Short mmCIF file of C-alpha atoms (C1' of nucleotides) in Angstrom, two decimals:
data_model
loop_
_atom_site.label_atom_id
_atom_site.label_comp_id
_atom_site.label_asym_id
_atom_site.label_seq_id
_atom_site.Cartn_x
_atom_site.Cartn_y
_atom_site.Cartn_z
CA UNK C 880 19.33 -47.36 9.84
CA UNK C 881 21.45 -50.44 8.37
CA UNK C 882 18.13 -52.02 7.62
CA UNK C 883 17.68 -48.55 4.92
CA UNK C 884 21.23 -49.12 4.11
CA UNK C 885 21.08 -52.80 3.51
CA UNK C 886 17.82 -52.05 1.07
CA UNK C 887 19.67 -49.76 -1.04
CA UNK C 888 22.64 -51.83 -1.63
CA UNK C 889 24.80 -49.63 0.56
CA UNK C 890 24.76 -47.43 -2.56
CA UNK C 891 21.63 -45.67 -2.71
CA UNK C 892 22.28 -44.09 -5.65
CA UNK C 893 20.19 -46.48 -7.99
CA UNK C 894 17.18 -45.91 -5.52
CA UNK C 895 17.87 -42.02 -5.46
CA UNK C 896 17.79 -41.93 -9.52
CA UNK C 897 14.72 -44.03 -9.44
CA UNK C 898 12.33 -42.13 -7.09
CA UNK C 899 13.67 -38.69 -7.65
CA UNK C 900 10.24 -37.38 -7.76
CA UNK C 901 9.37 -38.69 -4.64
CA UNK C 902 12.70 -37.25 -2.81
CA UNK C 903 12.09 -33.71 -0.78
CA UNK C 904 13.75 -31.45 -2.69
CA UNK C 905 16.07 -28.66 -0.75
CA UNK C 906 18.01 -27.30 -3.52
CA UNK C 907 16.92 -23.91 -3.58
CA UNK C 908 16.78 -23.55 -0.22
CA UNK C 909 20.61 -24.18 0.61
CA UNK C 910 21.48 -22.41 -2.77
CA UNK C 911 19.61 -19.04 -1.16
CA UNK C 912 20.91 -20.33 2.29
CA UNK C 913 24.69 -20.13 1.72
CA UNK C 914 24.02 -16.37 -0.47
CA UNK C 915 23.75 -15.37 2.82
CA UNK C 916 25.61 -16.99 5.70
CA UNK C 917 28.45 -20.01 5.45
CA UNK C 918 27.24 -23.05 6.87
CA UNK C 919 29.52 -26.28 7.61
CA UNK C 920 27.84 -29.64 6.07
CA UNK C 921 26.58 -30.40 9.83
CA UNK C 922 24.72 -27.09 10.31
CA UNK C 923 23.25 -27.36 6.34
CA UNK C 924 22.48 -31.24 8.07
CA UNK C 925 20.52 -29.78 11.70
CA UNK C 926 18.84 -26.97 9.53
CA UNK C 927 17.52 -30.14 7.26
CA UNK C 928 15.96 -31.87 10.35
CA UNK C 929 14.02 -28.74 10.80
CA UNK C 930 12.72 -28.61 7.40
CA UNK C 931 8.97 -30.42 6.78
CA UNK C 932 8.44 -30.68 3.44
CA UNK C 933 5.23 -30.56 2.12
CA UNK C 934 3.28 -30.29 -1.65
CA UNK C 935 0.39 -28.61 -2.42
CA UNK C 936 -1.85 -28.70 -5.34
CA UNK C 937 -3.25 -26.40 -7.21
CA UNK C 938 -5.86 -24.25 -5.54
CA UNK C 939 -5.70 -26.37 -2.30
CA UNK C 940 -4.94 -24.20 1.08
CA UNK C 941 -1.63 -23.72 3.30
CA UNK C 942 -3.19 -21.44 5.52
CA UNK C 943 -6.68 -20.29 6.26
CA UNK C 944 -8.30 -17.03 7.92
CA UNK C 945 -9.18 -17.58 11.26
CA UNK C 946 -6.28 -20.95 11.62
CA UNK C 947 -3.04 -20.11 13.55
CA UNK C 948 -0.55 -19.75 11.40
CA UNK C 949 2.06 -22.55 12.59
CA UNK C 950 4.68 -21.71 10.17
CA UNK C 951 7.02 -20.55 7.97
CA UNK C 952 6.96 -21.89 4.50
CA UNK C 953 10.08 -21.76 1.33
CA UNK C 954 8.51 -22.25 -1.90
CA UNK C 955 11.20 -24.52 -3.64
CA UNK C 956 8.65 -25.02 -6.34
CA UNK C 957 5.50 -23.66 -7.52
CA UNK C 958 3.80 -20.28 -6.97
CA UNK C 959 1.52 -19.30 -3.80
CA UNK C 960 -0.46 -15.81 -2.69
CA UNK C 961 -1.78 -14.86 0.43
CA UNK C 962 -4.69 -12.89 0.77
CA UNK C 963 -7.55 -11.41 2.54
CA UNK C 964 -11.29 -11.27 1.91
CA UNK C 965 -13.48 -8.61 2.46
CA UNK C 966 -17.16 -8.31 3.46
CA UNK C 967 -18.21 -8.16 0.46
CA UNK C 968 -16.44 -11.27 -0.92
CA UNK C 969 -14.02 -9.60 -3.09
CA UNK C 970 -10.35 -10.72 -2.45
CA UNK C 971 -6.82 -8.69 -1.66
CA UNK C 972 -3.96 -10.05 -2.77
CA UNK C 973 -1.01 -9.32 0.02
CA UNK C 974 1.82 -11.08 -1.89
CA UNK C 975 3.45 -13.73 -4.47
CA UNK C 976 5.93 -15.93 -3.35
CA UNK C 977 7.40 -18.13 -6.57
CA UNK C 978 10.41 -20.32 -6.12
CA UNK C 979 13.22 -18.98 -3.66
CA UNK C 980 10.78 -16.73 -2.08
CA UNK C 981 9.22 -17.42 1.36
CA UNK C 982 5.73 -16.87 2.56
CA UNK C 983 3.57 -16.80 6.09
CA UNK C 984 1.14 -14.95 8.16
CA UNK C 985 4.24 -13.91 9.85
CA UNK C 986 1.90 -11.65 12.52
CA UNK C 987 0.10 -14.88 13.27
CA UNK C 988 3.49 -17.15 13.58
CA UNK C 989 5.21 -14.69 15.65
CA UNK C 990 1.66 -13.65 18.31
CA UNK C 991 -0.11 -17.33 17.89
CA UNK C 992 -3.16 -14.94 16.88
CA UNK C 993 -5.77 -16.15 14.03
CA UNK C 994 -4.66 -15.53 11.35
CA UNK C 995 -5.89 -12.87 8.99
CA UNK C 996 -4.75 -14.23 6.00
CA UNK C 997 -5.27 -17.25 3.63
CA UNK C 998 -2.87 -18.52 1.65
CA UNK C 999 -3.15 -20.84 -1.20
CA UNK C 1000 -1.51 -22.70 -3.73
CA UNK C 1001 -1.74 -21.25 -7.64
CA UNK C 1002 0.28 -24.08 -8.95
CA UNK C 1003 1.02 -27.41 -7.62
CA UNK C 1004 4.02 -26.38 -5.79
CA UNK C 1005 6.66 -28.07 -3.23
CA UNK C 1006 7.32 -25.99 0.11
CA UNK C 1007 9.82 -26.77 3.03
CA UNK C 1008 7.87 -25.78 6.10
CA UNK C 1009 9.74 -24.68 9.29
CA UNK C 1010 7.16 -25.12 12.35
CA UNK C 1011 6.87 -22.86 15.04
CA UNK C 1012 9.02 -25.00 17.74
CA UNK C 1013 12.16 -25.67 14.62
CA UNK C 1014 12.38 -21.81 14.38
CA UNK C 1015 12.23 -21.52 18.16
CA UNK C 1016 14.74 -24.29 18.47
CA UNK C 1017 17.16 -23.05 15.55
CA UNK C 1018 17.15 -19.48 16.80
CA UNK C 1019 18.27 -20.52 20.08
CA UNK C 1020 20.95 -22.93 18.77
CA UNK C 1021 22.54 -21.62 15.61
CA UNK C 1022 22.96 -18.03 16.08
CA UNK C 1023 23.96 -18.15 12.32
CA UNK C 1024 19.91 -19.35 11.20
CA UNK C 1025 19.12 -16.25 13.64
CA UNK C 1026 21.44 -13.83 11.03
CA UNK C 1027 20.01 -15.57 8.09
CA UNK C 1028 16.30 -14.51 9.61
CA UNK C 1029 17.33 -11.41 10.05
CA UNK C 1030 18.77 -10.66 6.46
CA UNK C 1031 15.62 -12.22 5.25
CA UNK C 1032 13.35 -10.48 6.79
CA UNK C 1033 15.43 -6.94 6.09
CA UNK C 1034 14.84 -7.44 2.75
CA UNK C 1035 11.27 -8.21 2.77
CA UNK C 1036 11.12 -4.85 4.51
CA UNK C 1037 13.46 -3.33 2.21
CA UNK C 1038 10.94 -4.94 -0.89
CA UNK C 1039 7.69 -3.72 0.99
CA UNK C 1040 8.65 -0.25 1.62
CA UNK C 1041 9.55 -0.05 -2.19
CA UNK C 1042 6.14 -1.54 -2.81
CA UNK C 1043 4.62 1.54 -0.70
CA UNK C 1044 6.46 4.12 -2.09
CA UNK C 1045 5.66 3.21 -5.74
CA UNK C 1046 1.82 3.37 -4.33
CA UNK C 1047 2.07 6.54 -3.01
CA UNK C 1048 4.23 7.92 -5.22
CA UNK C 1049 3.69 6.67 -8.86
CA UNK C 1050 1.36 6.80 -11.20
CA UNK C 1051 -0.89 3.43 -12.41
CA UNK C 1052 1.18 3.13 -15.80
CA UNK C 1053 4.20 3.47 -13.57
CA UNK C 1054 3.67 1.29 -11.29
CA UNK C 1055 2.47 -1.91 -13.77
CA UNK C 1056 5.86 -1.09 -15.77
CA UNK C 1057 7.37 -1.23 -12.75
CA UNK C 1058 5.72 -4.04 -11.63
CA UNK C 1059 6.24 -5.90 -15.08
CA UNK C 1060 9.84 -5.72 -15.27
CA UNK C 1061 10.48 -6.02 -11.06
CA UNK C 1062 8.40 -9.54 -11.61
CA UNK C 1063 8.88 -10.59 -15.37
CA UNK C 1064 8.01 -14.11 -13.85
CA UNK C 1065 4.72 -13.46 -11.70
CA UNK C 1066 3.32 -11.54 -15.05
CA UNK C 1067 3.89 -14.62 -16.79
CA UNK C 1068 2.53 -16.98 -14.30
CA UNK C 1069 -0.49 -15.30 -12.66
CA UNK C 1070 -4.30 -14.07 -13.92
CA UNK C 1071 -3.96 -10.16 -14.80
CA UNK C 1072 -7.19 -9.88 -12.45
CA UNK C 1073 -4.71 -11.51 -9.36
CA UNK C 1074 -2.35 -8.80 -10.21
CA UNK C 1075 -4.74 -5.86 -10.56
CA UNK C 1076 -5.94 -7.09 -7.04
CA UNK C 1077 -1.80 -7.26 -5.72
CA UNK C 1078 -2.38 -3.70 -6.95
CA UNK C 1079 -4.99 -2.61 -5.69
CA UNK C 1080 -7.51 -2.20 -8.43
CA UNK C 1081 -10.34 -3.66 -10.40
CA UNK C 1082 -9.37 -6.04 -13.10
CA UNK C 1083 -11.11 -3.24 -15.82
CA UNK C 1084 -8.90 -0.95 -14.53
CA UNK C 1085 -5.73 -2.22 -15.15
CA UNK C 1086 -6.89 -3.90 -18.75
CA UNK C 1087 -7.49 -0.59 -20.03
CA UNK C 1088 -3.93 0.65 -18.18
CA UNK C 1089 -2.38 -1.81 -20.52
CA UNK C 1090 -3.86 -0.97 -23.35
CA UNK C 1091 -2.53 2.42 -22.84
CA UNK C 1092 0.97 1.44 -22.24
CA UNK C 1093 1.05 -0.37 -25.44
CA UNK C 1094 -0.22 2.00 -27.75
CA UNK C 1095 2.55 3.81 -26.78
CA UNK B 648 38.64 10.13 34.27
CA UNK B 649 40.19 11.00 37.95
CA UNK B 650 40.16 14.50 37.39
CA UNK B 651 36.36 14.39 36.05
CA UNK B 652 35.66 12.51 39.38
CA UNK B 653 37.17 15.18 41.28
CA UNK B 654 35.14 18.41 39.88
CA UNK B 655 32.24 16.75 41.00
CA UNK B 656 33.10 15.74 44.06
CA UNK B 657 33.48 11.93 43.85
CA UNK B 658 29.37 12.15 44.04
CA UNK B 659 28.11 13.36 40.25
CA UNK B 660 24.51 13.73 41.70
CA UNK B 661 24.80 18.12 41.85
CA UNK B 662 26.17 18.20 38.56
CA UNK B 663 23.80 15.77 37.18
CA UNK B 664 21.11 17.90 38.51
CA UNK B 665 22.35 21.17 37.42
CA UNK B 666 23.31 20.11 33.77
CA UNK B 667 20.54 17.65 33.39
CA UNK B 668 19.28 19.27 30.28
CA UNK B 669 22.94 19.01 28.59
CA UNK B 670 23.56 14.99 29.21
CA UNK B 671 22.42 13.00 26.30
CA UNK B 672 19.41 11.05 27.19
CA UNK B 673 19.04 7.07 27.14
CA UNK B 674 15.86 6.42 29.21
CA UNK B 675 13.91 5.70 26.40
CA UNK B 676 16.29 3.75 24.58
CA UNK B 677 17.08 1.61 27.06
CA UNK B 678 13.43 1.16 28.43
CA UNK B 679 12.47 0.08 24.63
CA UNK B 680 15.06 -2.53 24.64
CA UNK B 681 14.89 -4.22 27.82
CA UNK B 682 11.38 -5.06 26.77
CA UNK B 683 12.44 -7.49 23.97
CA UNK B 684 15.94 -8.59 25.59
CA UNK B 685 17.66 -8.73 29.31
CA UNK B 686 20.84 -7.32 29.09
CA UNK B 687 23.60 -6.89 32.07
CA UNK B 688 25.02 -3.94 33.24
CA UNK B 689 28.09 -4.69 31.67
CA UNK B 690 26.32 -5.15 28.10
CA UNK B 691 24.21 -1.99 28.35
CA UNK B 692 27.32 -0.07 29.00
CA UNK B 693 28.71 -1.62 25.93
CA UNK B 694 25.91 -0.50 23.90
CA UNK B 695 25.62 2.84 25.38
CA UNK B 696 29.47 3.24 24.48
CA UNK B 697 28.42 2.62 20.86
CA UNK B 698 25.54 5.40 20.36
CA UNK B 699 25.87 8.45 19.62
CA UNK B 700 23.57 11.52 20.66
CA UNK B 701 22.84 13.88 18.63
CA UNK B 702 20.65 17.13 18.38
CA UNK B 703 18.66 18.35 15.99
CA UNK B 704 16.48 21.63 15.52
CA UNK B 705 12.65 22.03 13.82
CA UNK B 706 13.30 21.30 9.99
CA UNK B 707 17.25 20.35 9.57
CA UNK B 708 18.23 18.00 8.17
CA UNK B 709 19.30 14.52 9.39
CA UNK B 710 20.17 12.77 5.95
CA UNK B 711 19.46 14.61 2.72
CA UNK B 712 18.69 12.36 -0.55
CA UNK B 713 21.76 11.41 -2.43
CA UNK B 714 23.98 11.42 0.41
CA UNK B 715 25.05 7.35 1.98
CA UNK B 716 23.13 6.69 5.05
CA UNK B 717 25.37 5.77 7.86
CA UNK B 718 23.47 5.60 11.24
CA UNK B 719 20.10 4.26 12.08
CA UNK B 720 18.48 6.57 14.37
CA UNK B 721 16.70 6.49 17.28
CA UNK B 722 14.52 8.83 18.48
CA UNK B 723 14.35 9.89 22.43
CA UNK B 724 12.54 12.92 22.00
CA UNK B 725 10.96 15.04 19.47
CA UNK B 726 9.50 14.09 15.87
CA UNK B 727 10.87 13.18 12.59
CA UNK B 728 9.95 12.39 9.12
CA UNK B 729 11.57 10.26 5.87
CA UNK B 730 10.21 11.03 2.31
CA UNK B 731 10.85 11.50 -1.13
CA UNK B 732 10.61 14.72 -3.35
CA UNK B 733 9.50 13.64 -6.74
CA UNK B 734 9.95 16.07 -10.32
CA UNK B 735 7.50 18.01 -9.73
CA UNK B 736 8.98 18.90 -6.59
CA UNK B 737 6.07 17.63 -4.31
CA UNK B 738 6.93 15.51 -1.20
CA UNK B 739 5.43 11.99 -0.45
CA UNK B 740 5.88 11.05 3.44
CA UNK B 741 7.06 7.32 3.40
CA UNK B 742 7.77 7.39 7.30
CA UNK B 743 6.86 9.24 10.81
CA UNK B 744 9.13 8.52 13.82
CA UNK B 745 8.39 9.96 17.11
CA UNK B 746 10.03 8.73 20.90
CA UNK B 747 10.12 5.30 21.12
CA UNK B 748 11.23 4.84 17.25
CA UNK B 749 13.62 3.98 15.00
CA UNK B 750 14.35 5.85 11.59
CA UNK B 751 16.68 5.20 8.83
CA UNK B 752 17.32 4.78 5.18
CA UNK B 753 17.98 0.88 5.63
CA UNK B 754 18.55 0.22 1.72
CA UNK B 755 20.94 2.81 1.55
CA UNK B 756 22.34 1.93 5.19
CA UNK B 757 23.16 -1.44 4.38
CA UNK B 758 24.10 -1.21 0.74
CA UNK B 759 26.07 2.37 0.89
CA UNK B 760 23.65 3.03 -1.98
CA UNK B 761 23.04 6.78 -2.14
CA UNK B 762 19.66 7.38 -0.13
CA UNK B 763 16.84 8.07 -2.01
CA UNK B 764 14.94 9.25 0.69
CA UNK B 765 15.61 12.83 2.97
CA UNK B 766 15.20 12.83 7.02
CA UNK B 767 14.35 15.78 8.68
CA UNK B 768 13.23 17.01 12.20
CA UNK B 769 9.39 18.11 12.69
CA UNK B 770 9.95 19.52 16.12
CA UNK B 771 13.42 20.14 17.73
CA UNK B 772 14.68 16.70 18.69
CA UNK B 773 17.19 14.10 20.44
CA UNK B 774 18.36 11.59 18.78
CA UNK B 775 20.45 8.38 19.45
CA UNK B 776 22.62 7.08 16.25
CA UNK B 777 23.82 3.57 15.36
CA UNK B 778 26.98 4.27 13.21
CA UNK B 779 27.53 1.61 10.21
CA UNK B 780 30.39 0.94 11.96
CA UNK B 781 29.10 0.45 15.69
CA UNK B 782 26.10 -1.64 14.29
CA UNK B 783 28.31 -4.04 12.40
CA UNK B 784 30.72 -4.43 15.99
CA UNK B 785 27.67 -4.93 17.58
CA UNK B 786 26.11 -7.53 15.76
CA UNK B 787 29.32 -9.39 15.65
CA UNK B 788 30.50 -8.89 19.39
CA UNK B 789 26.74 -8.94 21.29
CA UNK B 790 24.14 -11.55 19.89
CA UNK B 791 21.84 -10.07 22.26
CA UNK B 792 22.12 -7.07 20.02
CA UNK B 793 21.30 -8.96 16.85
CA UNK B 794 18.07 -10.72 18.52
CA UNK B 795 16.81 -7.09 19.45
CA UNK B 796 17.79 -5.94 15.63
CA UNK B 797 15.71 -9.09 14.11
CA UNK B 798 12.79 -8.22 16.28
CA UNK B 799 13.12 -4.56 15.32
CA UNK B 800 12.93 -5.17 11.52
CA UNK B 801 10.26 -7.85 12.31
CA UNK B 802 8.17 -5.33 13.85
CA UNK B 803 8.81 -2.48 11.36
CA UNK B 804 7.37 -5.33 8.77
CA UNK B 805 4.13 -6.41 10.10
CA UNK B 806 3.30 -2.68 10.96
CA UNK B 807 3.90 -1.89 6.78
CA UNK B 808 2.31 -4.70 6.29
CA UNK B 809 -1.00 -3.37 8.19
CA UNK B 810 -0.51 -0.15 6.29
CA UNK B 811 -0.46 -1.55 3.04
CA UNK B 812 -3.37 -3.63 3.84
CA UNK B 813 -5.29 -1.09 4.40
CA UNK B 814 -4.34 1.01 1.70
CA UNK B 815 -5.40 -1.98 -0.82
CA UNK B 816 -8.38 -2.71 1.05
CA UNK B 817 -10.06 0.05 3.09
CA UNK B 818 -12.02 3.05 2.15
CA UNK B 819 -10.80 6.63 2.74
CA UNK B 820 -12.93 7.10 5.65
CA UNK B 821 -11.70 3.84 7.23
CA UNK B 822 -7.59 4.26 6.29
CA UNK B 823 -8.10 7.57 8.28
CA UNK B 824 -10.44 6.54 10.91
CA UNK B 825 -7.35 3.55 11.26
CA UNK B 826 -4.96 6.02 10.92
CA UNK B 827 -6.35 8.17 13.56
CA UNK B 828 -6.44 5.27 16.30
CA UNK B 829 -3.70 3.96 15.56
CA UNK B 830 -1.36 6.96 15.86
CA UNK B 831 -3.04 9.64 17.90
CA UNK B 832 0.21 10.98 18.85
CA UNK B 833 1.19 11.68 15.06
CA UNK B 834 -2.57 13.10 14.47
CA UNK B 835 -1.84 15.98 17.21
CA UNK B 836 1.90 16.86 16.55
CA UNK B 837 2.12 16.91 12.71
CA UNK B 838 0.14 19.23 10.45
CA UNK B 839 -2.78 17.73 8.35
CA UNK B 840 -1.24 17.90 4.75
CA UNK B 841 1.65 15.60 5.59
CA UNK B 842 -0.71 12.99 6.68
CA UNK B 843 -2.74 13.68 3.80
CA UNK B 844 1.03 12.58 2.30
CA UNK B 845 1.89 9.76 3.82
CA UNK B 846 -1.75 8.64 2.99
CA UNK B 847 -0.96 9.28 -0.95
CA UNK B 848 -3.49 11.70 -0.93
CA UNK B 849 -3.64 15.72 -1.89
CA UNK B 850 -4.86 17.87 1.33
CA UNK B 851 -7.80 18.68 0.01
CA UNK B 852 -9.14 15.07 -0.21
CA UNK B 853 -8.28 14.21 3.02
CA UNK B 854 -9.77 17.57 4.63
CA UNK B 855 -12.82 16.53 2.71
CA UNK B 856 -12.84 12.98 4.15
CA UNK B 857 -12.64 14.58 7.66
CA UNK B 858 -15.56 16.79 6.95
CA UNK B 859 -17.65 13.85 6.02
CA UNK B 860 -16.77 12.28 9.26
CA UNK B 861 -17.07 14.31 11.44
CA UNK B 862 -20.77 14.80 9.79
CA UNK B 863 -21.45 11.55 10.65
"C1'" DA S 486 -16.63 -33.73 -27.56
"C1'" DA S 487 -19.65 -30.82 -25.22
"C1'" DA S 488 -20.66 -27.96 -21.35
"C1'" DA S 489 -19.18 -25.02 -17.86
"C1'" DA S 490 -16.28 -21.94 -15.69
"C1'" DG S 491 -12.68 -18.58 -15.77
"C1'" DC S 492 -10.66 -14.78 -17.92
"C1'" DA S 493 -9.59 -10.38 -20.47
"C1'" DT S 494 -11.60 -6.78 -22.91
"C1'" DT S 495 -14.83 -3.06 -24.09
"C1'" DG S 496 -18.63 0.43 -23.64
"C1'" DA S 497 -21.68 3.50 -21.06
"C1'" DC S 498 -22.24 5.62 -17.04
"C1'" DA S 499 -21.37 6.78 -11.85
"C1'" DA S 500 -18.45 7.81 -8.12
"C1'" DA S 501 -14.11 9.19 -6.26
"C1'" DA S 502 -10.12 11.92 -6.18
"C1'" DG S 503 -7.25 15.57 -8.16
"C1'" DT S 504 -6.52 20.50 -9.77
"C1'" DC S 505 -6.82 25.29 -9.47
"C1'" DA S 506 -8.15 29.33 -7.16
"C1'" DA S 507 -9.72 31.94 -3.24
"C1'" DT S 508 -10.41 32.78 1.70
"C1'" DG S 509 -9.61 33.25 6.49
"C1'" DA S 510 -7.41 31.54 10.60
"C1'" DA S 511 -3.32 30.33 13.09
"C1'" DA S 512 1.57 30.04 13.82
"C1'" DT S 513 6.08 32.11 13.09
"C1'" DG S 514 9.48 35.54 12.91
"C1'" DA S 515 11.51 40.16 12.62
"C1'" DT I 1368 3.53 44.04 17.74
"C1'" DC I 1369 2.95 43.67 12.91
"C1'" DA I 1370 4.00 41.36 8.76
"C1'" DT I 1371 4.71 37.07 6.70
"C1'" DT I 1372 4.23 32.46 6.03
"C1'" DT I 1373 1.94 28.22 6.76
"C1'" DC I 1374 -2.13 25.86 6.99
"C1'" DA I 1375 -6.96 24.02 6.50
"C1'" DT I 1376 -11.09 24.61 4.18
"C1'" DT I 1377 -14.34 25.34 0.39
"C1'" DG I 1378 -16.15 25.80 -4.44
"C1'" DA I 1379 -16.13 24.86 -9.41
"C1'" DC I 1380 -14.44 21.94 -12.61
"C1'" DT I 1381 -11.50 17.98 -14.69
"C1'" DT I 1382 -9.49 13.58 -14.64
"C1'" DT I 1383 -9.18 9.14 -12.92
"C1'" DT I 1384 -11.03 4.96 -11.37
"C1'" DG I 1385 -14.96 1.98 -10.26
"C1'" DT I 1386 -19.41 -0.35 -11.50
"C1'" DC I 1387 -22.36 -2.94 -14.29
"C1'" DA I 1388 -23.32 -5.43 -18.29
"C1'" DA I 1389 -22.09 -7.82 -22.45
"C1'" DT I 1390 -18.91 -10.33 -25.54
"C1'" DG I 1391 -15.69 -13.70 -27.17
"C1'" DC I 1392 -11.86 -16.46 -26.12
"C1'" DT I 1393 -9.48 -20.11 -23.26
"C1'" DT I 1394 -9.10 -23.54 -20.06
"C1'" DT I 1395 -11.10 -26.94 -17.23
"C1'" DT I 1396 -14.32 -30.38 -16.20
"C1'" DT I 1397 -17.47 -33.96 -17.18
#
DNA sequence: AAAAAGCATTGACAAAAGTCAATGAAATGA
DNA sequence: TCATTTCATTGACTTTTGTCAATGCTTTTT
């Protein structure tokens, strides 16, 4: 501890400056944090012990079919997907997750079952991983990272269940305008044929739904 | 609360007996909770003190669309359904709840959003409702309560999350034949063209899918 | 810089699902 | 009990979506 201190000249804000791209970044993370609960500096501090950070690069895995799924992961930079694949090769995209959004074979983390999922990086991207044994250990100690689960995963249910009813209830140049201006930023960031796939459909399918919707 | 004690005699078992089919009804409830938190007497009582039963007949309504959604409800007996009615004035079945579940219009629950969705009884049926109010004392007064609402909303996500899998990824034949072993309860008790609704399909499709399988 | 791989689009055709209309059986209600 | 409504099924036809193949444009890799 005094050794680090001694390094830095006491000051570590030279050192800080200098490697900032080597530093763990939590911003987003404690920005979305304190949205939803107040935290004092030494809960934000306990919920940081918790936190693994870990990048990814481009196209590499987090998570792969079959693997127990060990974790939650916050996307403080980057853009990921999970996603299955069928018999037949052809993959199904289950969900985004850009910065501020979280992402996990949550059925796996919660059961310890294989997963059924993969998830991989489409960018290189920076995550904050919370291990199976943190969340344990957080939800038993700071009933106020047990409300923040909670609100997080409402919404994800409250987000899914929209997703659902604009499947079952909309029609295809609905839903992509829906889509489009729900996620302005995965449309920007993601292959149409990754979309058509978070859609359900074949990458012909939903060119041809465009072209539609513009020559309107 | 003397004077109640007296008409029955100090021992409440006769009455119980004689009125059993006017006392609300908590067995289920009560069963479904202790199997995902131990509670004391003491804290089931306080629960029980903040439910409130209610009755409802084949086809009324429990919330209509455009009205605030103030309760989630549970159901101890009978058979329920939330959907939407779009222009055209045909219904799309986001949600079956039979005993054992929990049914609500959680956007509009916890934003006071008017409810985009309607609620209404399939068969005559019991219900137990969480008041806005009782939900909120709850979760502040009984952390127990909040653990079982986390796990609630954890479990009401992974099983959307299986059902939008499969809509994504499986073939008619297979949603249904998933559909069918999944819920064999909902298969017998509710009439063929609301399935064919909550499956986004029009009756006649999904009669036709059964004909093929049954072929088979 | 050249080669390869990934991507979006288009056309021709096939398969899947929806629409409309009719029928008969079953459940509901007066 | 009889009349009415609800429901599931089927047929003929239309619309939607998928499949396969080809093209040209980017982006990535070597």
């Amino acid at each position: 501890m005094e050794g680090r201190d001694n390094i830095t000249g006491g000051n570590s804000f030279p050192l800080l400056l200098l490697f900032h791209h080597l530093m763990p970044m939590y911003e987003i993370f404690f920005q979305k944090l304190r949205e939803k609960v107040n935290l004092s500096t030494d809960e934000e501090e306990l919920i940081k012990q918790h936190l693994t950070p870990k990048k990814l690069r481009k196209r590499q895995y987090l998570l792969q079919e079959g693997d127990v799924c060990k974790f939650i992961a916050f996307v403080e930079k980057g853009a990921l997907r999970s996603y299955s694949v069928d018999e037949k090769g052809v993959e199904r995209i289950i969900q985004f997750a850009l910065e501020g959004w979280t992402i996990s074979d949550l059925y796996s983390f919660l059961t310890s079952e294989p997963a059924t999922y993969n998830i991989d990086a489409l960018e290189d991207s920076e995550l904050l991983l919370i291990g199976k044994a943190a969340h344990e250990e957080l939800l038993a100690t700071l009933p106020k990272y047990e409300t923040w689960m909670r609100l997080q995963i409402t919404g994800a249910y409250i987000a899914m269940q929209r997703r659902l009813t604009s499947i079952i209830s909309l029609s295809l140049e609905e839903r992509y305008a829906s889509f489009t201006s729900i996620y302005p930023q995965i449309v920007q960031r993601v292959p149409q044929h990754m979309i058509a796939s978070y859609m359900g459909l074949t990458p012909e399918t939903l060119s041809r739904v465009r072209k539609k919707m513009t020559g309107k």
